PDB file of C-alpha atoms in Angstrom:
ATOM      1  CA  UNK A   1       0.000   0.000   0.000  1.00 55.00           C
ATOM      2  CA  UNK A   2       0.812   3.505  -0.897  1.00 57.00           C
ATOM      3  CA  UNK A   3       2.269   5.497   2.379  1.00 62.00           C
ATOM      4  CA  UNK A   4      -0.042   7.888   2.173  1.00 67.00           C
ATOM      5  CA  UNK A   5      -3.095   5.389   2.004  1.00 60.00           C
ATOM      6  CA  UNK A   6      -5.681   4.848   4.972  1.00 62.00           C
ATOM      7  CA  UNK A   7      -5.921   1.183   3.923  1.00 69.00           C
ATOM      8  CA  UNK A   8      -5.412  -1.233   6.648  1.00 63.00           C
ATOM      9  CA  UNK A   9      -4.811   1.742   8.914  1.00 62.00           C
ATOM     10  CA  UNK A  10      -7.707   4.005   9.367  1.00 71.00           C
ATOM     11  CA  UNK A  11     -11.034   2.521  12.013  1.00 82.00           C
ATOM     12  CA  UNK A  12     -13.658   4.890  10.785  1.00 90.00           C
ATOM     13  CA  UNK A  13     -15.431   5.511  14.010  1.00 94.00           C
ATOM     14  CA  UNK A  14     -18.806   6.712  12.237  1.00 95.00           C
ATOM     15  CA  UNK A  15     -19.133   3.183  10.516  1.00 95.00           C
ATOM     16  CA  UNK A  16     -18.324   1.427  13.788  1.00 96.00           C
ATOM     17  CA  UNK A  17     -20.715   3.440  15.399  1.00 96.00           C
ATOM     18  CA  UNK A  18     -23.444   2.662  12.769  1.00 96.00           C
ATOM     19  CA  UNK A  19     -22.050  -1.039  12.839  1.00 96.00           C
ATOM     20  CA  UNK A  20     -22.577  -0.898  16.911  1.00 97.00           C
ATOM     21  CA  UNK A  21     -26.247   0.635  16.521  1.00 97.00           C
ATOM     22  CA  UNK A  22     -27.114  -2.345  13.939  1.00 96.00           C
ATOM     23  CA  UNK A  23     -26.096  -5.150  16.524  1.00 97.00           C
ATOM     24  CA  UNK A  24     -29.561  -4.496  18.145  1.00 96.00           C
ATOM     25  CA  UNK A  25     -32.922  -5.869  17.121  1.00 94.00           C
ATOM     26  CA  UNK A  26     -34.588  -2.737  14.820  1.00 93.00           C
ATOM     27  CA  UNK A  27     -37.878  -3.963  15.982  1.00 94.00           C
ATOM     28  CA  UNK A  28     -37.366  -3.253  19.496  1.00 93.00           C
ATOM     29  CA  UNK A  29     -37.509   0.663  19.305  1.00 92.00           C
ATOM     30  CA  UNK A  30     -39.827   3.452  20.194  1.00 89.00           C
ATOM     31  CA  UNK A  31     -41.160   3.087  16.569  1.00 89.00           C
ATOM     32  CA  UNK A  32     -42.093  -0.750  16.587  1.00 91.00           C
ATOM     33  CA  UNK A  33     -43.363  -1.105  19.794  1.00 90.00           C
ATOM     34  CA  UNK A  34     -46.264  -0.318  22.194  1.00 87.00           C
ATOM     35  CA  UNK A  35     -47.995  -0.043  25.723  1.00 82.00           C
ATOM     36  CA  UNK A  36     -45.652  -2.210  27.837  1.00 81.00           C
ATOM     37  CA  UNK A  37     -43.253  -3.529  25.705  1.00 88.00           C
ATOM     38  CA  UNK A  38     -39.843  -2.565  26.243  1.00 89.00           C
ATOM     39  CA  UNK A  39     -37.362  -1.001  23.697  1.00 93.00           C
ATOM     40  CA  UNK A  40     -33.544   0.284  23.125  1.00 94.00           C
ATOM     41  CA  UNK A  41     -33.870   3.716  21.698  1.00 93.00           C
ATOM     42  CA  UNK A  42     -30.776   4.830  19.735  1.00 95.00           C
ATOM     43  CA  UNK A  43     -31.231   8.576  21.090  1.00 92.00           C
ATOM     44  CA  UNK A  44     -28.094  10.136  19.652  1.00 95.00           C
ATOM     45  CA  UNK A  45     -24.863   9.901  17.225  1.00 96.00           C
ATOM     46  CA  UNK A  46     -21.928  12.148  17.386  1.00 97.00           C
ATOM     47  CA  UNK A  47     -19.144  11.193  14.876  1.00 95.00           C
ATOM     48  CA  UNK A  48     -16.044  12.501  13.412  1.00 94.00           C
ATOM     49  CA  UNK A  49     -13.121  11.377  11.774  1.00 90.00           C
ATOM     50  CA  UNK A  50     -11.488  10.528  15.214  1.00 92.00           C
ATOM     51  CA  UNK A  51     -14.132  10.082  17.453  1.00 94.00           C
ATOM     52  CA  UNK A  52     -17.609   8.587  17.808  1.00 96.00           C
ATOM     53  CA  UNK A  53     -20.487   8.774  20.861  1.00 96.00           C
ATOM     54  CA  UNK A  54     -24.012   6.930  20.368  1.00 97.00           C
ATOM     55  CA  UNK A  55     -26.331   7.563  23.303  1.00 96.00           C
ATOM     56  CA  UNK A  56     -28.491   4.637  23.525  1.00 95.00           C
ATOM     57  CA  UNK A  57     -31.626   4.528  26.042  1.00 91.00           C
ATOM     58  CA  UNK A  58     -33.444   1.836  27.609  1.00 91.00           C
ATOM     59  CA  UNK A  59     -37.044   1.523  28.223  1.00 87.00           C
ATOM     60  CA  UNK A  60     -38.969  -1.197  29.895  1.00 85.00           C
ATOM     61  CA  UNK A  61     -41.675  -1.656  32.948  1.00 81.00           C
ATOM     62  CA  UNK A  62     -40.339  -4.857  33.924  1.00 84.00           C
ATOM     63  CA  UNK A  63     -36.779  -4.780  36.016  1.00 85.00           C
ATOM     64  CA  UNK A  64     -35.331  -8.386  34.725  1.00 91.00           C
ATOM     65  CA  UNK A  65     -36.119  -6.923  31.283  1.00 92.00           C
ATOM     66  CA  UNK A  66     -34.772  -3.693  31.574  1.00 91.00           C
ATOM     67  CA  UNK A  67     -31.539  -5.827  33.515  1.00 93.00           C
ATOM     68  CA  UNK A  68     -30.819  -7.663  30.774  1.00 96.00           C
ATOM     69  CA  UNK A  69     -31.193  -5.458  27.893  1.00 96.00           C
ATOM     70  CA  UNK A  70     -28.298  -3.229  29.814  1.00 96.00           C
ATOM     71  CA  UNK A  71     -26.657  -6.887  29.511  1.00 97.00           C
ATOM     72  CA  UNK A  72     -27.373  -7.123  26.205  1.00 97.00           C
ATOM     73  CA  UNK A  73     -25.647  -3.257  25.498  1.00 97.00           C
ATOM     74  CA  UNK A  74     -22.549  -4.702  27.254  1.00 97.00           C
ATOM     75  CA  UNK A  75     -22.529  -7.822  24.979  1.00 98.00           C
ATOM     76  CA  UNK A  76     -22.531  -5.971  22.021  1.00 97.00           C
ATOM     77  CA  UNK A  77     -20.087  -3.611  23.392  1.00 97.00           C
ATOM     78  CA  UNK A  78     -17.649  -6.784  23.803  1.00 97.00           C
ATOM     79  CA  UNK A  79     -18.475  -7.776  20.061  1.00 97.00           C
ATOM     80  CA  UNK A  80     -17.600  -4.655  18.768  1.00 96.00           C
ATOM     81  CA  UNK A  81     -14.082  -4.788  20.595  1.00 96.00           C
ATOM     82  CA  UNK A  82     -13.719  -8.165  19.587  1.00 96.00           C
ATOM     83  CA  UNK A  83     -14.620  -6.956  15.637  1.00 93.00           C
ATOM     84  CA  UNK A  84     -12.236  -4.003  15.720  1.00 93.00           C
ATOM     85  CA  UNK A  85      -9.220  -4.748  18.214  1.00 92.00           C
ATOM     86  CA  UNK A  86      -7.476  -1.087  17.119  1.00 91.00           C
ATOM     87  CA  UNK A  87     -10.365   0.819  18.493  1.00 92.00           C
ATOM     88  CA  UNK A  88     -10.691   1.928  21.582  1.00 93.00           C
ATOM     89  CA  UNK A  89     -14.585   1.567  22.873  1.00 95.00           C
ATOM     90  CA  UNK A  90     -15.750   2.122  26.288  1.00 95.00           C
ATOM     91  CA  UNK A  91     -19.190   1.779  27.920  1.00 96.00           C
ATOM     92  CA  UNK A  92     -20.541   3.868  30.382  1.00 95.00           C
ATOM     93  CA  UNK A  93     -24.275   2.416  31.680  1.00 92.00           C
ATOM     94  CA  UNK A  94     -26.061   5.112  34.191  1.00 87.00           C
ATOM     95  CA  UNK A  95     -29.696   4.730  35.247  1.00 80.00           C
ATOM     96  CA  UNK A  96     -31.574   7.897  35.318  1.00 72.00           C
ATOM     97  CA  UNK A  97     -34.861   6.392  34.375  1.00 67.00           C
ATOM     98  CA  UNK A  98     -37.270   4.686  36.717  1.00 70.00           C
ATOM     99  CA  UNK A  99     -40.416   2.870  36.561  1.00 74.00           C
ATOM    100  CA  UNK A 100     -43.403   4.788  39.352  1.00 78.00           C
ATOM    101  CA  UNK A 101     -44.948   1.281  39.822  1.00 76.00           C
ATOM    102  CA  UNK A 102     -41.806   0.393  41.635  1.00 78.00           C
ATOM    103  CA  UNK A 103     -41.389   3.718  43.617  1.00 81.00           C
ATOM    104  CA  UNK A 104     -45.125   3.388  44.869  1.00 86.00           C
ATOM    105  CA  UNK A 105     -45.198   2.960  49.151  1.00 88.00           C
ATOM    106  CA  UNK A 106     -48.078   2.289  51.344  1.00 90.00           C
ATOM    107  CA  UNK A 107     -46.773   5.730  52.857  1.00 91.00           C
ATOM    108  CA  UNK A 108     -46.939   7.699  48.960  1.00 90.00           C
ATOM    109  CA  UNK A 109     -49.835   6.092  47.762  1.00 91.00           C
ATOM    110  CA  UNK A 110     -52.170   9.264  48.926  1.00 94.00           C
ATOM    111  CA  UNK A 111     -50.108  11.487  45.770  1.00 92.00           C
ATOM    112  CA  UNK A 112     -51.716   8.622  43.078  1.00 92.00           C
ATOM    113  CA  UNK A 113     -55.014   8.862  45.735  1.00 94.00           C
ATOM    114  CA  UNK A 114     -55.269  12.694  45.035  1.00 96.00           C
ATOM    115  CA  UNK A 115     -55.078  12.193  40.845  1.00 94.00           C
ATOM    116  CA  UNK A 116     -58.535   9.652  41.582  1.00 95.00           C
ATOM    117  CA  UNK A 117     -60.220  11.816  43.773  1.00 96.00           C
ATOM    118  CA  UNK A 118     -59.622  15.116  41.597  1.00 96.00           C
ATOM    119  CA  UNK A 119     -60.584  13.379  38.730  1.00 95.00           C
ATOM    120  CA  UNK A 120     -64.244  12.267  40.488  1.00 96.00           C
ATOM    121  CA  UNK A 121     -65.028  15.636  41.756  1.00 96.00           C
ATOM    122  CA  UNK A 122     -64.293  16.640  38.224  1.00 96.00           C
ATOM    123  CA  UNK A 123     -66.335  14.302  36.178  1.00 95.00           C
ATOM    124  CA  UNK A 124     -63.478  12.404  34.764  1.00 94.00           C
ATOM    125  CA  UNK A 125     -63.546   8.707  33.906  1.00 93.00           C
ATOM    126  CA  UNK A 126     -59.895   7.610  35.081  1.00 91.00           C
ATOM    127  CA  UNK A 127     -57.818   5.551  32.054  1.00 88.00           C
ATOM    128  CA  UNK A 128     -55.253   4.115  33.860  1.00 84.00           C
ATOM    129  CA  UNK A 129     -52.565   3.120  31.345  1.00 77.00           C
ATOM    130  CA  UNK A 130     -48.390   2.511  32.071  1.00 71.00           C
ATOM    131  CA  UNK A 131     -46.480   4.635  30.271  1.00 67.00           C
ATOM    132  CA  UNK A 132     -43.785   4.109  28.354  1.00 59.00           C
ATOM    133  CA  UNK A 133     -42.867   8.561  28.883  1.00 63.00           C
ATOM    134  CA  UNK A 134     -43.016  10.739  31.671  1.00 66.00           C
ATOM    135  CA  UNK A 135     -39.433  10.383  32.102  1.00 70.00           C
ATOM    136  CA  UNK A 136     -39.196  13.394  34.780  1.00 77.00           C
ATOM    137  CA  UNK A 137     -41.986  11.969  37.221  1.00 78.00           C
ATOM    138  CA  UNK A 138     -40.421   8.816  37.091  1.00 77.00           C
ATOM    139  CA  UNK A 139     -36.704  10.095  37.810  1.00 78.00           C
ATOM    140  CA  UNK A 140     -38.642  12.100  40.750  1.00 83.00           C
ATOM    141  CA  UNK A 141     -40.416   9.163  42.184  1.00 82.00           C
ATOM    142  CA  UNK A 142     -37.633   6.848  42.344  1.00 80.00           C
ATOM    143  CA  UNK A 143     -35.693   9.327  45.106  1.00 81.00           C
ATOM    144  CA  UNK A 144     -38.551   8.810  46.873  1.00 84.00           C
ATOM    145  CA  UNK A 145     -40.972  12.067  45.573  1.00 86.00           C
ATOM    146  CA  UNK A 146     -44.242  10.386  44.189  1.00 86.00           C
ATOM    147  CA  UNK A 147     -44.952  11.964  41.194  1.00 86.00           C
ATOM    148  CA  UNK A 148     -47.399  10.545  39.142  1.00 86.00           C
ATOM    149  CA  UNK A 149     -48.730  11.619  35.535  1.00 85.00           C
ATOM    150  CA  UNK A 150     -51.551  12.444  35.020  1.00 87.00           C
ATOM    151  CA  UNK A 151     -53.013  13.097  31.511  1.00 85.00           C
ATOM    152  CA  UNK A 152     -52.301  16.727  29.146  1.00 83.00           C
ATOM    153  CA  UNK A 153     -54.580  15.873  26.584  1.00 84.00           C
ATOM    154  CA  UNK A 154     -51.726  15.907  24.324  1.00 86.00           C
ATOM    155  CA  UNK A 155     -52.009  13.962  20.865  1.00 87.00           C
ATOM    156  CA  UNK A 156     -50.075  12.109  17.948  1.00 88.00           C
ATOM    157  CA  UNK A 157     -47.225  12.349  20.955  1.00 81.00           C
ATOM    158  CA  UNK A 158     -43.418  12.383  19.512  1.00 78.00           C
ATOM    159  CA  UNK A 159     -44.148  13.442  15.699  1.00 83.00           C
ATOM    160  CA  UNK A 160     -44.674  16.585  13.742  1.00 90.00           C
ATOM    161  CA  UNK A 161     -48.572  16.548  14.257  1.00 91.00           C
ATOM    162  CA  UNK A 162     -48.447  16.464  18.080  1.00 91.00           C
ATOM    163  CA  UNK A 163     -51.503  19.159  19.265  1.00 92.00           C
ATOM    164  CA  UNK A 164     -53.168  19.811  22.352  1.00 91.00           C
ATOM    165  CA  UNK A 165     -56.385  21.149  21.973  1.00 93.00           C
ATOM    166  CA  UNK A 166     -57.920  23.924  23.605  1.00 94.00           C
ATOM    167  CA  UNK A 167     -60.346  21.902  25.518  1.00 92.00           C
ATOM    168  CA  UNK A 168     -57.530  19.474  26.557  1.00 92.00           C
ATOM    169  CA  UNK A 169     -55.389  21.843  28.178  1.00 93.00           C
ATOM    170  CA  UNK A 170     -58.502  23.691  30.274  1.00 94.00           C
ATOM    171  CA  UNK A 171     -59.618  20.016  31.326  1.00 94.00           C
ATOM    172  CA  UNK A 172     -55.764  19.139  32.106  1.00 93.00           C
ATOM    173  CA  UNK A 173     -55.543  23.226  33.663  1.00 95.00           C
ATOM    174  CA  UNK A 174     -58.656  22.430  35.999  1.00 95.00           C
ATOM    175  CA  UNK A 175     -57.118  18.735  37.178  1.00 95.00           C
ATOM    176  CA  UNK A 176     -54.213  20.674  38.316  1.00 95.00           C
ATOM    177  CA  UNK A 177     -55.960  23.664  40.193  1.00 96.00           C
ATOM    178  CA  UNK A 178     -58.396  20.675  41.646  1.00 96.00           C
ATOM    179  CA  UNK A 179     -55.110  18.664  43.038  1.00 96.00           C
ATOM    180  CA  UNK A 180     -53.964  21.701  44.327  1.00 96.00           C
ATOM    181  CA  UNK A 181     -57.529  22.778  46.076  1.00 96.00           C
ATOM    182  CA  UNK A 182     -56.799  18.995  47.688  1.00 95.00           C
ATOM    183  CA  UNK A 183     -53.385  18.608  48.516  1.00 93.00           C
ATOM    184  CA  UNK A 184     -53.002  22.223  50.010  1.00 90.00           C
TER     185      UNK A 184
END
């Protein structure tokens, strides 16, 4: 080869980066799933010609699940090491994401209590769903602040048509002064 040539030399670190994201199963993202099933989001890419981050994010409502899909990042951390010796790749895992169901106490109950009774003084028919969002009430509630969602009467959530009607945000306006007639 040429002195001058990249062959056999250069590790492209946006092509390992892509080759890292592709290790995971496509159909277990935001995009293909639904209610409680879980999913690796591929959040973010930063590459150069020296350099490459990919911020990868983990959802699930069950803890083995969630467990061993941060085993599963780790696995395909070691493959890509293993596939490209001259690179170096680390792996930094931090949990900053929580599930409320697990945070919820007999003594914090009474903040998911409050949501019921505001809704039945105002009419409301409760839909009680898990949600796969709400990623600030969750980090809250797992140091041991309830905070539970409650609905915004968002729609079409995470794409360029998401709205909230008028009527949506007075109902979701009057929940909130209602919790706070309650609570304080």
């Amino acid at each position: 080869a040429h002195p001058m040539s990249a062959k056999g030399v250069l590790v492209n670190p946006t092509l390992l980066a892509v080759h890292f994201i592709n290790l995971f199963d496509r159909k277990e993202t935001p995009e293909c799933t639904e209610g409680k099933e879980g999913y690796i989001w591929c959040q973010a890419v930063q590459s150069n010609q020296s350099t490459a981050v990919v911020t990868l994010n983990i959802r699930d409502h069950d803890k083995t699940r969630y467990e061993a899909r941060k085993a599963l990042i780790r696995e395909n951390v070691e493959r890509l090491k293993k596939m490209e010796p001259r690179a170096r790749v680390e792996l930094e895992l931090v949990d900053v994401y929580g599930n409320i169901a697990d945070a919820v106490t007999d003594e914090n109950h009474k903040a998911i209590d409050y949501i019921y009774d505001a809704m039945k003084e105002l009419g409301i028919t409760p839909k009680t769903i898990a949600m796969r969002g709400g990623t600030d009430g969750s980090y809250i509630s797992t140091q041991k602040i309830m905070t539970p969602n409650y609905f915004t009467g968002g729609m079409n959530f995470h794409s360029r048509f998401e709205f909230l009607p008028v009527s949506s945000f007075v109902k979701s306006y009057e929940m909130t002064m209602k919790l706070l007639e309650l609570i304080v």
